[in-house]
CSV table of C-alpha atoms in Angstrom, one decimal:
chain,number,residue,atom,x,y,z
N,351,UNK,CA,0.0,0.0,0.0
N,352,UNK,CA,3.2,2.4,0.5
N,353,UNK,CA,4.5,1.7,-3.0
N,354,UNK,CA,1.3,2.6,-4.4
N,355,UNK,CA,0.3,5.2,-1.9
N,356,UNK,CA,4.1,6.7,-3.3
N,357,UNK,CA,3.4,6.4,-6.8
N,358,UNK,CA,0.2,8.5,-6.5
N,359,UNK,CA,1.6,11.1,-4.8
N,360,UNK,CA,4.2,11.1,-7.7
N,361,UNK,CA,1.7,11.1,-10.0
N,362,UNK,CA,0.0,14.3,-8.2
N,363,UNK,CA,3.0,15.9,-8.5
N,364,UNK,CA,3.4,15.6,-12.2
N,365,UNK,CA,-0.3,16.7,-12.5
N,366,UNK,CA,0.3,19.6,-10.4
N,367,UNK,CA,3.5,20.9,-12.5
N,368,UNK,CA,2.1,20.2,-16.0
N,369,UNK,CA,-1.0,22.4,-14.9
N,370,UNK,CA,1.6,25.4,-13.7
N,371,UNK,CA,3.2,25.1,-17.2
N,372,UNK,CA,-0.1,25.2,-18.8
N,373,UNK,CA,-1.2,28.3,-16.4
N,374,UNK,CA,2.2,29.6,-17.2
N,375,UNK,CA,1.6,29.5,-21.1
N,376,UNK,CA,-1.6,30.9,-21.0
N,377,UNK,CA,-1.0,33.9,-19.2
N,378,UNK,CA,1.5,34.8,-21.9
N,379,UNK,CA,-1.2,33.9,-24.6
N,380,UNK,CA,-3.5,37.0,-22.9
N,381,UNK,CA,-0.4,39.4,-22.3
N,382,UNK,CA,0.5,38.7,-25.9
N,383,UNK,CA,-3.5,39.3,-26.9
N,384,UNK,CA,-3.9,42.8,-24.4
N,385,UNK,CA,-0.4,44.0,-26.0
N,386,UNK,CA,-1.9,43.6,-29.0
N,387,UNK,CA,-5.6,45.4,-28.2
N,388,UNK,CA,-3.0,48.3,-26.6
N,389,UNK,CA,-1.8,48.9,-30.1
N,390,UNK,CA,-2.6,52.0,-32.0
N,391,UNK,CA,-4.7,51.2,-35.2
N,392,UNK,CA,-5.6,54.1,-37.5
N,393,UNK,CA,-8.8,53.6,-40.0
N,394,UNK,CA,-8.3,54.7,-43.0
N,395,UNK,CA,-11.7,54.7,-45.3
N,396,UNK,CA,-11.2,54.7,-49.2
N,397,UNK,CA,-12.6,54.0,-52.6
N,398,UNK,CA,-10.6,51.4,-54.0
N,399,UNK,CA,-11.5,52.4,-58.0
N,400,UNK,CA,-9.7,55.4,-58.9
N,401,UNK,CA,-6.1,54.6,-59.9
N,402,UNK,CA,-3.7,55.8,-59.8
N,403,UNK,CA,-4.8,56.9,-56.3
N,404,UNK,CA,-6.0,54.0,-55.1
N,405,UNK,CA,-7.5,50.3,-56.5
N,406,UNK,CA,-5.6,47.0,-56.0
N,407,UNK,CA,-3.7,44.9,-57.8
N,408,UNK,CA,-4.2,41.5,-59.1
N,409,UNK,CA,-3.8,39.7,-55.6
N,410,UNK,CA,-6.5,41.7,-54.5
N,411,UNK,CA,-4.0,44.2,-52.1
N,412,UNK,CA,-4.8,48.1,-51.7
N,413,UNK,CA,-1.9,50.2,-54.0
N,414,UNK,CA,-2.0,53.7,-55.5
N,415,UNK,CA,-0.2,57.5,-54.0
N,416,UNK,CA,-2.9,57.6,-51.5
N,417,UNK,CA,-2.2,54.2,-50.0
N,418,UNK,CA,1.8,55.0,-50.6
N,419,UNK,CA,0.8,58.6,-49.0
N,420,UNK,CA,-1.3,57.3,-46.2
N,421,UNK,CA,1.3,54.3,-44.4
N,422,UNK,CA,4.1,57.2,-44.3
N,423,UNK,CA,1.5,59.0,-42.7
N,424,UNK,CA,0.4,56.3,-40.3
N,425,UNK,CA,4.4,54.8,-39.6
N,426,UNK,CA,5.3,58.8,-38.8
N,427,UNK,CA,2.7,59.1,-36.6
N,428,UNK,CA,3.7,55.8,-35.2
N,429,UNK,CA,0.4,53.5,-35.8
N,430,UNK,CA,-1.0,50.5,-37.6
N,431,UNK,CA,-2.9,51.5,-40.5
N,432,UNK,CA,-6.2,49.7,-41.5
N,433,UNK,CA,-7.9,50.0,-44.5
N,434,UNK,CA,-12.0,49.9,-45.7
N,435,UNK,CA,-12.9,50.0,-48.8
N,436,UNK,CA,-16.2,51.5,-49.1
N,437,UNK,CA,-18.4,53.1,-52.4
N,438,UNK,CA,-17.3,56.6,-52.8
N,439,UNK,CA,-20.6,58.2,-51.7
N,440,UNK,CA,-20.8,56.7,-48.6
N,441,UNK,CA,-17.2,57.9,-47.5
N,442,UNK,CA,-18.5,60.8,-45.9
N,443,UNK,CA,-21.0,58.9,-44.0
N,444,UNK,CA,-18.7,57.1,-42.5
N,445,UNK,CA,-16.3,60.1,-40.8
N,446,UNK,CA,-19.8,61.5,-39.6
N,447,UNK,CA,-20.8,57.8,-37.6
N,448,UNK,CA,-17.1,57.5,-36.4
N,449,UNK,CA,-16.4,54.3,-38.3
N,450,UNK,CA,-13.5,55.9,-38.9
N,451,UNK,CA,-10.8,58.1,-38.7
N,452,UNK,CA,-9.4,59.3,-41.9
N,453,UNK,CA,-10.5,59.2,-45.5
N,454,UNK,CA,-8.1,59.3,-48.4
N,455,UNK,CA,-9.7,58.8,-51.7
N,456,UNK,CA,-8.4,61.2,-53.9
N,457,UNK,CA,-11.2,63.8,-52.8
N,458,UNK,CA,-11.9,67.4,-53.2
N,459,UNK,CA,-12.2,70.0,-50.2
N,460,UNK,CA,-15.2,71.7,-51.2
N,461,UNK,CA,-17.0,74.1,-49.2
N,462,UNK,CA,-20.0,71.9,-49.7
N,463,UNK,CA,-17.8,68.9,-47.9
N,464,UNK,CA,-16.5,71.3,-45.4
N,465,UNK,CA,-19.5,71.6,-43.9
N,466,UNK,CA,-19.4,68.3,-42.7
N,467,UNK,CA,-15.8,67.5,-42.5
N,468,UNK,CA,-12.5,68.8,-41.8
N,469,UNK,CA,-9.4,68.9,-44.3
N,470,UNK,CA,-6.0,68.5,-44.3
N,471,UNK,CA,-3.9,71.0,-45.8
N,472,UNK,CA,-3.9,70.1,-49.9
N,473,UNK,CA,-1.7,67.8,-50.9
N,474,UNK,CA,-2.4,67.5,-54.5
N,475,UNK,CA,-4.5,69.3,-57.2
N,476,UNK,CA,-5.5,67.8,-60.6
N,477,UNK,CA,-8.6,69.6,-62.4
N,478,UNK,CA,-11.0,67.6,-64.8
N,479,UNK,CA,-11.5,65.8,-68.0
N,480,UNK,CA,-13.7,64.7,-70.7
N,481,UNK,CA,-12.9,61.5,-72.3
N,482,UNK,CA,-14.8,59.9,-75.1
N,483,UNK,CA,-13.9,57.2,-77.4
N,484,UNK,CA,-11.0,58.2,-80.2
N,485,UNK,CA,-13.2,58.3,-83.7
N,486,UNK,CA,-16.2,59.7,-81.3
N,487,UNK,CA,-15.3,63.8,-82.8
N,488,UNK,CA,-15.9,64.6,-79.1
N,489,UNK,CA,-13.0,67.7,-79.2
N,490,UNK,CA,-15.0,70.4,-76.7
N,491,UNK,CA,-17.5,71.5,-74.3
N,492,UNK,CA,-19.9,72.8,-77.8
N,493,UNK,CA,-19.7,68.9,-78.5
N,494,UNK,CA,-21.5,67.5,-76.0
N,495,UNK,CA,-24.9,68.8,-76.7
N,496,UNK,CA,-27.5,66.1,-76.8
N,497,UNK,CA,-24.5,63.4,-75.6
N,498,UNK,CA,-24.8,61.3,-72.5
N,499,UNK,CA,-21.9,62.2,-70.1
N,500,UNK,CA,-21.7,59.9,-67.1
N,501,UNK,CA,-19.8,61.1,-63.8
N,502,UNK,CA,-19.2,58.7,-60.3
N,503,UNK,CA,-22.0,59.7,-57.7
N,504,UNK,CA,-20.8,61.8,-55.2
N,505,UNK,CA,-17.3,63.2,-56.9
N,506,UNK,CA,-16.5,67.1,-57.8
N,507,UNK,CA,-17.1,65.7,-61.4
N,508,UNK,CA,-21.1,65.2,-60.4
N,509,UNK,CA,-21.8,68.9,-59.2
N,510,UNK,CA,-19.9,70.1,-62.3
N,511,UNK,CA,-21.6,68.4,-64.9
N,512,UNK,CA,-25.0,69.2,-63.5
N,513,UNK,CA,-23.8,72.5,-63.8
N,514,UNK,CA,-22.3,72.5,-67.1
N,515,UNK,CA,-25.4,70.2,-68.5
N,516,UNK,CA,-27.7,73.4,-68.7
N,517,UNK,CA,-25.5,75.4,-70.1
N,518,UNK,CA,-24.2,72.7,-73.1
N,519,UNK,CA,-27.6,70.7,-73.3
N,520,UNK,CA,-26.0,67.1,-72.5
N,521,UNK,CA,-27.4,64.2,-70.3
N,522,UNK,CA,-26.0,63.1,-67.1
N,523,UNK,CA,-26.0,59.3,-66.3
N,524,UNK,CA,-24.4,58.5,-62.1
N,525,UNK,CA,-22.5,55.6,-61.5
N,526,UNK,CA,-21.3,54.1,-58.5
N,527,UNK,CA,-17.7,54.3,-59.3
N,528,UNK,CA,-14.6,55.0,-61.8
N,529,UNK,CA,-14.6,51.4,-63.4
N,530,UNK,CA,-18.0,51.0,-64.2
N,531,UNK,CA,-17.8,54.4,-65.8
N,532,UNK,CA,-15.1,53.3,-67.9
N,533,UNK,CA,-17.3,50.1,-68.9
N,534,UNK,CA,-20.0,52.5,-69.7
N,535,UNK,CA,-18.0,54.4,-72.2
N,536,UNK,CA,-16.6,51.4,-74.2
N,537,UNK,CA,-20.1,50.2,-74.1
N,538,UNK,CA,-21.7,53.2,-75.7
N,539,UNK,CA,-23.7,53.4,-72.5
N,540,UNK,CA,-22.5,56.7,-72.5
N,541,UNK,CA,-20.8,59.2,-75.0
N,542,UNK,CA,-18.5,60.7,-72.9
N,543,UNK,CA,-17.2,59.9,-69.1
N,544,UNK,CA,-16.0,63.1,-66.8
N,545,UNK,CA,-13.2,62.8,-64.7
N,546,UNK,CA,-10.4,63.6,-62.2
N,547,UNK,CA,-7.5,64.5,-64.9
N,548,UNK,CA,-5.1,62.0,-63.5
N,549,UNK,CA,-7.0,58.9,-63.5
N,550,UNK,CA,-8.6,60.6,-66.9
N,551,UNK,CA,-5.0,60.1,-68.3
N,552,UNK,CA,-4.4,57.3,-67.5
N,553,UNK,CA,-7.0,56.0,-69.0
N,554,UNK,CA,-6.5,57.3,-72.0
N,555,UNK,CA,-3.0,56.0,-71.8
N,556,UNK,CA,-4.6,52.7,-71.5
N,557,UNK,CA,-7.5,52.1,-73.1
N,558,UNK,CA,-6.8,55.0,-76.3
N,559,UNK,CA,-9.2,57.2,-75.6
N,560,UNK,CA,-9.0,60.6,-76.4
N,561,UNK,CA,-10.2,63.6,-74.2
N,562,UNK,CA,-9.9,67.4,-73.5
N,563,UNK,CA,-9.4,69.0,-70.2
N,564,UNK,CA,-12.6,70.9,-68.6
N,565,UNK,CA,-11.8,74.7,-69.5
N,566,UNK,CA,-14.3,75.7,-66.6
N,567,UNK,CA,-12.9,73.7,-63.9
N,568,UNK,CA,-11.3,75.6,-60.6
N,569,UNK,CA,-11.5,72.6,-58.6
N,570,UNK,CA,-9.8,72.6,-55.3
N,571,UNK,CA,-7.1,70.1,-54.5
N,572,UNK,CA,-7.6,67.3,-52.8
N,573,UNK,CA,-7.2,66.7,-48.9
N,574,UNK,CA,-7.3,64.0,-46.4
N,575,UNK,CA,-10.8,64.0,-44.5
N,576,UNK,CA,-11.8,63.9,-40.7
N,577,UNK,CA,-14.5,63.5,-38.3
N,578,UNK,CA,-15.1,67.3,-37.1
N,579,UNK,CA,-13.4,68.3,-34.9
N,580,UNK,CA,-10.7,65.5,-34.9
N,581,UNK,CA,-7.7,66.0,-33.1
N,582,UNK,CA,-5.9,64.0,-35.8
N,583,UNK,CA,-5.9,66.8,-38.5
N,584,UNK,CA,-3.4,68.8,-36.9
N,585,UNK,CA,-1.0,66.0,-36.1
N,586,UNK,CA,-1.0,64.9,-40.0
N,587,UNK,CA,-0.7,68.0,-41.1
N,588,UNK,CA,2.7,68.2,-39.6
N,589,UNK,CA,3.3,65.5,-41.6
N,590,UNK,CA,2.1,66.1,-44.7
N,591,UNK,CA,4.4,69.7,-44.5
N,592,UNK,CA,7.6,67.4,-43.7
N,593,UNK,CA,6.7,65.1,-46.2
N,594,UNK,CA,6.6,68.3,-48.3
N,595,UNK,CA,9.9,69.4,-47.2
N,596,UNK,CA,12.0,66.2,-47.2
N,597,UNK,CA,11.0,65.6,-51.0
N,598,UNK,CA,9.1,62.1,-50.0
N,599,UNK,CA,6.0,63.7,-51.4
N,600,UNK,CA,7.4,64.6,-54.3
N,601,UNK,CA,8.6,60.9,-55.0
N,602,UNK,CA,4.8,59.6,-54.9
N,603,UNK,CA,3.9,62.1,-57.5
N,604,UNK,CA,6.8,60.8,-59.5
N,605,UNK,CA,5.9,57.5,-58.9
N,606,UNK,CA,2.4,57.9,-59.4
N,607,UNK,CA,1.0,60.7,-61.1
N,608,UNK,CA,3.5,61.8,-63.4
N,609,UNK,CA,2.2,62.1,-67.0
């Protein structure tokens, strides 16, 4: 009865220390979880259809200057960026319900946003552009009369051509975004599609359309967007000015946007 009396006690024993090491283990598990919950994670809302400011490549990930733009933003400011892709019209939306804290989407600080966002400082500035198919004959704004001319929903481009549509007797069709405008166009859904200059270009570049740049347009440049109110404007702001300063902004355009 000793002997076995013995051997359970052992056996206890061994019971008792693989249980520590198991306590042991999963304490560090829940450090390693809280540590990261404790880390800073900025939310960056976009609209991944507008190259070259922002779409993703063929394994689905987020590039374009904006994405570039935004993670030297986030890394200076010393936090994990996370991005949501989201339909262009409902960015705005989303600052207001606090979903989230930043939008970059290649947007324009008008004073019809401004009333229910902040800005950053401008950090880039394109203007617009018609583009229509090459043998179309589609050369200027006295063109367009009784043409289709879709827009995104939403964009700078949307107010303007409402605008410019009473003036030059065209038709405005709204889309949800830049790509299915594009697929309207080389449809014949629409005659002509009106654009950010940039990703206008480079769609011509691309598919060999021709276009002509929107003599009308003053647009303003394009900012970064915030809850109001937000704290975080000021702190990227300083940013944005050193990125200005060191030549690091310059590089994106190069990269990017140059023509």
């Amino acid at each position: 009865m000793k002997f076995s009396f013995g051997k359970y006690i052992t056996l206890l024993l061994i019971i008792s220390m693989l249980a520590a090491c198991g306590t042991s283990e999963g304490n560090t598990d829940a450090s390693s979880g809280d540590s990261e919950k404790d880390k800073k994670v900025l939310t960056m809302a976009t609209s991944a259809d507008f190259p070259p400011f922002e779409s993703r490549d063929k394994d689905g990930n987020f590039q374009g200057f904006d994405i570039d733009l935004a993670h030297l933003i986030a890394d200076k400011l010393g936090y994990e960026l996370k991005i949501e892709d989201m339909k262009f019209d409902g960015l705005i939306g989303a600052l207001q319900s606090s979903r989230v804290d930043m939008v970059m989407a290649g947007m324009s600080t008008t004073e019809k946003r401004k009333k229910n966002v902040d800005f950053s400082t401008e950090y880039n500035h394109s203007g617009e552009m018609f583009i229509s198919q090459k043998d179309s004959g589609i050369k200027g704004l006295q063109d367009l009369k009784g043409k289709t001319v879709g827009v995104q929903l939403g964009t700078i481009q949307e107010e303007g051509a409402e605008k410019l549509s009473k003036e030059y007797g065209f038709n405005v069709k709204k889309v949800d975004n830049s790509s299915i405008l594009i697929q309207e166009l080389k449809s014949n859904r629409v005659d002509v599609a009106y654009m950010d200059k940039t990703v206008a270009v480079g769609y011509i570049e691309e598919q060999g359309f021709s276009g002509f740049e929107d003599p009308t347009s003053s647009s303003p440049g394009m900012g970064i967007a915030f809850p109001k109110g937000s704290d975080l404007r000021d702190d990227v702001n300083k940013v944005l000015k050193e990125l200005e300063k060191n030549g690091k902004l310059q590089e994106l355009k190069d990269k990017w946007l140059s023509e």
